[in-house]
Each structure stands twice: as structure tokens, then as C-alpha cells.
Short mmCIF file of C-alpha atoms in Angstrom, two decimals:
data_model
loop_
_atom_site.label_atom_id
_atom_site.label_comp_id
_atom_site.label_asym_id
_atom_site.label_seq_id
_atom_site.Cartn_x
_atom_site.Cartn_y
_atom_site.Cartn_z
CA MET A 1 47.84 77.90 60.35
CA CYS A 2 51.32 77.49 61.86
CA ASP A 3 54.52 77.66 59.78
CA CYS A 4 55.12 73.90 60.02
CA ARG A 5 51.73 73.15 58.52
CA LEU A 6 52.32 75.66 55.74
CA ALA A 7 55.67 74.02 54.99
CA ALA A 8 54.03 70.62 54.71
CA LEU A 9 51.34 71.97 52.41
CA SER A 10 53.92 73.74 50.25
CA ARG A 11 56.04 70.63 49.84
CA TYR A 12 53.30 68.22 48.95
CA GLY A 13 51.06 70.68 47.12
CA PRO A 14 47.29 71.04 47.05
CA PRO A 15 45.04 68.09 46.20
CA LYS A 16 43.46 67.81 42.77
CA ARG A 17 40.30 69.73 42.03
CA LYS A 18 37.35 68.39 43.98
CA THR A 19 34.12 67.62 42.18
CA ASN A 20 30.80 65.97 42.88
CA ARG A 21 30.55 64.50 39.39
CA MET A 22 30.77 60.77 38.85
CA LYS A 23 31.44 58.73 35.72
CA LEU A 24 31.68 55.05 34.88
CA ALA A 25 34.99 53.51 35.85
CA GLU A 26 37.39 52.47 33.16
CA PRO A 27 38.78 48.91 33.24
CA SER A 28 41.53 48.63 35.83
CA ARG A 29 45.11 48.90 34.61
CA GLN A 30 47.57 46.18 35.52
CA PRO A 31 49.64 47.00 38.61
CA ALA A 32 53.19 48.06 37.72
CA ILE A 33 54.82 47.76 41.11
CA ALA A 34 57.36 45.53 42.81
CA VAL A 35 58.52 45.13 46.39
CA PRO A 36 61.24 47.79 46.85
CA GLU A 37 64.57 47.07 48.46
CA SER A 38 64.12 50.01 50.81
CA PHE A 39 61.00 51.80 51.98
CA ALA A 40 60.75 55.59 51.76
CA ALA A 41 57.75 56.07 54.02
CA LEU A 42 55.92 59.38 54.02
CA PRO A 43 57.59 61.61 56.65
CA ALA A 44 55.92 62.96 59.77
CA GLU A 45 55.63 66.43 58.20
CA PHE A 46 53.25 64.99 55.59
CA TYR A 47 50.75 64.34 58.40
CA LEU A 48 51.08 67.79 60.04
CA PRO A 49 48.10 69.46 58.28
CA ASP A 50 44.64 68.65 59.58
CA ALA A 51 42.78 65.50 58.58
CA THR A 52 40.64 67.17 55.89
CA GLN A 53 43.84 68.15 54.07
CA VAL A 54 45.79 64.92 54.55
CA ALA A 55 42.90 62.57 53.65
CA PRO A 56 42.69 63.49 49.94
CA ARG A 57 46.49 63.53 49.64
CA LEU A 58 46.70 59.94 50.85
CA LEU A 59 44.70 58.75 47.83
CA ASN A 60 46.87 56.65 45.47
CA GLY A 61 49.47 56.29 48.22
CA LEU A 62 50.66 52.76 48.94
CA LEU A 63 49.85 51.06 52.23
CA TRP A 64 52.35 48.32 53.18
CA SER A 65 52.27 45.69 55.91
CA ARG A 66 54.81 43.08 56.90
CA ALA A 67 54.27 40.01 59.05
CA GLY A 68 57.57 38.14 59.30
CA SER A 69 58.75 37.66 55.71
CA VAL A 70 55.26 38.21 54.25
CA ILE A 71 54.70 41.62 52.65
CA THR A 72 51.38 42.90 51.32
CA CYS A 73 50.60 46.19 49.62
CA GLY A 74 47.51 48.07 48.51
CA ARG A 75 46.83 51.38 46.78
CA ILE A 76 44.74 53.66 49.00
CA SER A 77 41.49 54.39 47.19
CA GLU A 78 39.13 55.75 49.87
CA THR A 79 39.67 57.80 53.02
CA GLU A 80 37.63 59.68 55.64
CA ALA A 81 38.70 62.60 57.80
CA TYR A 82 37.93 62.96 61.52
CA MET A 83 38.62 66.29 63.21
CA PRO A 84 39.05 67.17 66.92
CA ASP A 85 35.70 69.04 67.10
CA ASP A 86 33.89 66.31 65.15
CA PRO A 87 31.04 64.59 67.06
CA ALA A 88 31.74 61.45 65.00
CA SER A 89 35.36 61.29 66.21
CA HIS A 90 36.42 58.89 68.96
CA ALA A 91 38.38 61.79 70.49
CA TYR A 92 35.41 64.18 70.69
CA ARG A 93 34.87 63.60 74.41
CA GLY A 94 38.53 63.57 75.32
CA LYS A 95 41.44 61.19 75.70
CA THR A 96 40.91 57.62 76.90
CA ALA A 97 42.92 54.42 77.01
CA ARG A 98 41.24 53.33 73.79
CA ASN A 99 41.80 56.46 71.70
CA GLY A 100 45.14 57.62 73.14
CA SER A 101 47.02 57.11 69.87
CA MET A 102 44.74 59.66 68.16
CA PHE A 103 46.37 62.43 70.17
CA GLY A 104 49.65 62.06 68.34
CA PRO A 105 52.27 62.57 67.40
CA PRO A 106 51.33 62.88 63.71
CA GLY A 107 52.12 59.91 61.51
CA ARG A 108 51.20 57.28 64.10
CA ALA A 109 48.68 54.52 63.48
CA TYR A 110 45.42 54.49 65.41
CA VAL A 111 43.82 51.03 65.21
CA TYR A 112 40.56 50.24 66.94
CA LEU A 113 38.12 47.34 67.05
CA ILE A 114 34.52 47.85 65.95
CA TYR A 115 31.61 45.57 66.86
CA GLY A 116 34.18 43.38 68.61
CA ILE A 117 35.10 41.89 65.23
CA HIS A 118 36.61 44.30 62.69
CA HIS A 119 39.78 46.36 63.02
CA CYS A 120 40.01 49.81 61.44
CA LEU A 121 43.23 51.66 60.55
CA ASN A 122 43.69 55.43 60.88
CA ALA A 123 46.66 57.70 60.24
CA VAL A 124 47.00 60.36 62.95
CA THR A 125 47.22 63.94 61.64
CA GLY A 126 47.71 67.48 62.93
CA LEU A 127 49.90 68.83 65.68
CA ASP A 128 50.74 66.57 68.60
CA GLY A 129 47.82 66.54 71.05
CA THR A 130 45.12 67.74 68.65
CA ALA A 131 43.56 64.30 67.92
CA GLY A 132 42.88 64.33 64.19
CA ALA A 133 42.90 61.16 62.10
CA VAL A 134 42.28 59.77 58.61
CA LEU A 135 40.44 56.46 58.34
CA ILE A 136 41.78 54.27 55.51
CA ARG A 137 38.52 52.86 54.15
CA SER A 138 39.67 50.91 51.08
CA VAL A 139 42.70 49.80 49.11
CA GLU A 140 43.23 48.10 45.79
CA SER A 141 45.28 44.96 46.47
CA LEU A 142 48.55 45.02 44.53
CA ILE A 143 51.15 42.79 46.18
CA GLY A 144 50.42 39.59 48.06
CA VAL A 145 46.91 39.40 46.64
CA GLU A 146 46.60 35.64 47.11
CA ILE A 147 47.77 35.96 50.72
CA MET A 148 45.34 38.79 51.37
CA ALA A 149 42.49 36.81 49.80
CA ALA A 150 43.36 33.73 51.89
CA ARG A 151 43.23 35.79 55.07
CA ARG A 152 39.75 36.88 54.00
CA GLY A 153 38.70 33.31 53.15
CA ILE A 154 38.36 34.11 49.43
CA THR A 155 39.46 31.57 46.82
CA GLY A 156 40.03 31.79 43.06
CA MET A 157 42.65 34.55 43.17
CA GLN A 158 45.60 32.61 41.70
CA GLY A 159 47.77 34.70 39.39
CA CYS A 160 46.30 38.03 40.45
CA ASP A 161 49.62 39.43 41.65
CA ALA A 162 50.94 39.22 38.11
CA GLY A 163 47.84 40.88 36.69
CA ALA A 164 46.66 37.80 34.81
CA GLY A 165 43.04 36.92 35.38
CA ARG A 166 42.37 39.77 37.82
CA ARG A 167 38.71 39.26 38.75
CA THR A 168 37.35 42.65 39.67
CA ASP A 169 34.32 41.43 41.63
CA LEU A 170 36.45 39.10 43.74
CA MET A 171 39.24 41.66 44.05
CA ARG A 172 36.84 44.24 45.48
CA GLN A 173 35.88 41.79 48.22
CA VAL A 174 39.47 41.49 49.38
CA ALA A 175 40.17 44.97 50.77
CA CYS A 176 37.40 47.40 49.85
CA GLY A 177 36.11 48.40 53.28
CA PRO A 178 38.03 49.28 56.48
CA GLY A 179 37.48 45.95 58.22
CA ARG A 180 38.23 43.95 55.10
CA LEU A 181 41.51 45.71 54.39
CA CYS A 182 42.74 45.24 57.96
CA GLN A 183 41.94 41.55 57.88
CA ALA A 184 43.53 41.15 54.44
CA MET A 185 46.71 42.98 55.44
CA GLY A 186 47.02 41.46 58.91
CA ILE A 187 46.44 44.73 60.75
CA ASP A 188 45.13 44.55 64.32
CA ARG A 189 45.37 46.25 67.70
CA SER A 190 49.03 45.30 67.97
CA HIS A 191 49.65 48.00 65.33
CA ASP A 192 47.98 50.73 67.41
CA GLY A 193 50.51 53.50 68.01
CA VAL A 194 52.99 52.22 65.40
CA ASP A 195 55.03 54.99 63.76
CA LEU A 196 53.96 54.90 60.09
CA CYS A 197 57.01 57.01 59.22
CA ASP A 198 59.61 54.63 60.70
CA SER A 199 58.26 51.12 60.89
CA ARG A 200 59.00 47.75 59.38
CA SER A 201 55.53 46.37 60.09
CA LEU A 202 53.19 49.08 58.74
CA TRP A 203 53.91 52.15 56.62
CA ILE A 204 52.67 54.32 53.73
CA THR A 205 54.71 55.41 50.71
CA PRO A 206 53.94 57.92 47.94
CA PRO A 207 52.22 56.78 44.71
CA ALA A 208 54.45 54.65 42.48
CA GLY A 209 54.71 55.35 38.76
CA SER A 210 51.55 54.59 36.79
CA THR A 211 49.95 52.74 39.69
CA GLY A 212 46.93 54.85 40.55
CA SER A 213 43.77 56.57 39.42
CA THR A 214 44.00 59.88 37.55
CA GLY A 215 40.48 61.03 38.43
CA ALA A 216 39.72 64.23 40.32
CA VAL A 217 39.19 64.07 44.07
CA ILE A 218 35.54 63.67 45.09
CA ALA A 219 34.42 64.82 48.53
CA SER A 220 31.19 63.29 49.85
CA ARG A 221 29.45 62.37 53.08
CA ARG A 222 31.11 59.84 55.32
CA ILE A 223 29.59 56.38 55.64
CA GLY A 224 27.64 55.24 58.69
CA ILE A 225 27.62 58.60 60.50
CA GLY A 226 24.34 59.11 62.33
CA HIS A 227 25.08 62.16 64.47
CA PRO A 228 23.09 65.12 63.06
CA GLY A 229 25.99 67.49 63.64
CA ALA A 230 28.45 65.36 61.72
CA ALA A 231 26.54 63.41 59.06
CA ALA A 232 26.50 66.19 56.46
CA ARG A 233 30.19 66.97 56.58
CA PRO A 234 31.76 66.05 53.18
CA TRP A 235 34.86 64.39 54.59
CA ARG A 236 34.92 61.14 52.63
CA TYR A 237 37.39 61.20 49.74
CA THR A 238 37.64 59.06 46.62
CA LEU A 239 38.92 59.55 43.08
CA GLU A 240 36.51 60.02 40.19
CA GLY A 241 36.04 56.78 38.26
CA ASP A 242 37.90 54.63 40.80
CA ARG A 243 36.06 51.34 41.28
CA TRP A 244 38.13 50.21 44.25
CA VAL A 245 35.91 51.77 46.92
CA SER A 246 33.69 50.28 49.60
CA ARG A 247 30.44 51.47 48.00
#
């Protein structure tokens, strides 16, 4: 591992202990977060390690999007890693017009369209040109919940931003799943290649205060991977007891 990757690992520390155990989720705490006056996005060096190292560290981080004066925010609760030698990766067969953003530099957004309907957001990782990425699979909606729900065509979410009457079943439908979260947060192909470290439209910040799950990191198989050489790789990451996941 090169010195720059070691520096990034040293600064941000190792992820919590991984475990395969599961337990029943506790009732969700009320979000204690407000829109900041300035945005301290995670720096490019955070994304320098490979995707299997960055993916668990992104858990509990805050994903922000801005469309005009409208800001939405969600706590990252589920990620998947995709490596350069991974048969399930879009970059496995080389660089194309579609996957060009995956090749770096680190900290860029890679947004693609699946089934011609759903957008999916990835954070590019690793050294420039290596084509690693972390798929953001789910977030817990924290700010702009009613706006996010309206974009998804979901009603009955009034008052959820303030924590009052947060309906867990409805809340999970808002942004638990990669296509859902992109629709809810207004993320599309226009965000492909955006610098997540220096952007006013899409960025990620570190966890904020008590907003987050304290469970240990769980590594499991990724969802929807059919390739026999990739299906068994435990590169999906969640936090033990966190209910804000896609499944």
C-alpha cells in the first residue's frame, strides 16, 4: 500500500469490528441535525484507500444534495464496494464513455442509470485510474424529508423533519435502496463526475453528533450479484441493528 493510502487510513482510523451477528433494531432516535452554514465535505484523501476500506467508513456519514435553494440530507446506512478486478464492477472490462468517472480521481461521483429508470450513486475510491467505487445503497432521511417523500410520490410525511410522528415504515420507503435515494435526493446523470469534496450540489460530510447507529459493522454478500466469481464476496456493509437498510 502506498504512503498516501497509509496516511488516509491513519487519519481516519480503522472501521469498527466486523461481525456477522444480527439483533433486533432499537427504535430510531430523533435526528439531532440542522443545515450547517458551511459544509466541511470529506477530503479527497478520505477516498484514497480501496473501496473495501472506504465503504464501511462511509457508514453514518451524511449525504447532502442541493437543487437551487432546496437542501436534502440523509445518513448513509448501507454501502457496497466494487473493486477494479471485480467481475461485478462496471469497470471490469475497461474504460468506456459510461463508466469513465469510475477511473477517478478519488472523491468524484459516479452516477449511472439502471434498467433505464433508476439512478445509482457511487463514490469513486483508490488512486486515480484504478476504477474503484462505493455504491451508496441506502440513507436514513434527515433533512428535507417531506421534499424527498414528495419526489418519491409518498404522502403522509408531514412533520417528519422535526421528528414528530416519524413513521418508520413510510420513512424506509423514501430512501432505502439505491434508486429510491437518488430519486428522493434529486440525483441523476447530471451529477456524474461531480467532485464530492468541493461541490455545492452533492457532497458527503462526517457523522454529526449523536446522529447515527452505534452498532458494529457487518460485512455480507452484495445484493443482486449473479456472477459466480463475485457473488460470494462480502462487500456489502451495514451497521448492526440499523433498520434503515434496503433489505
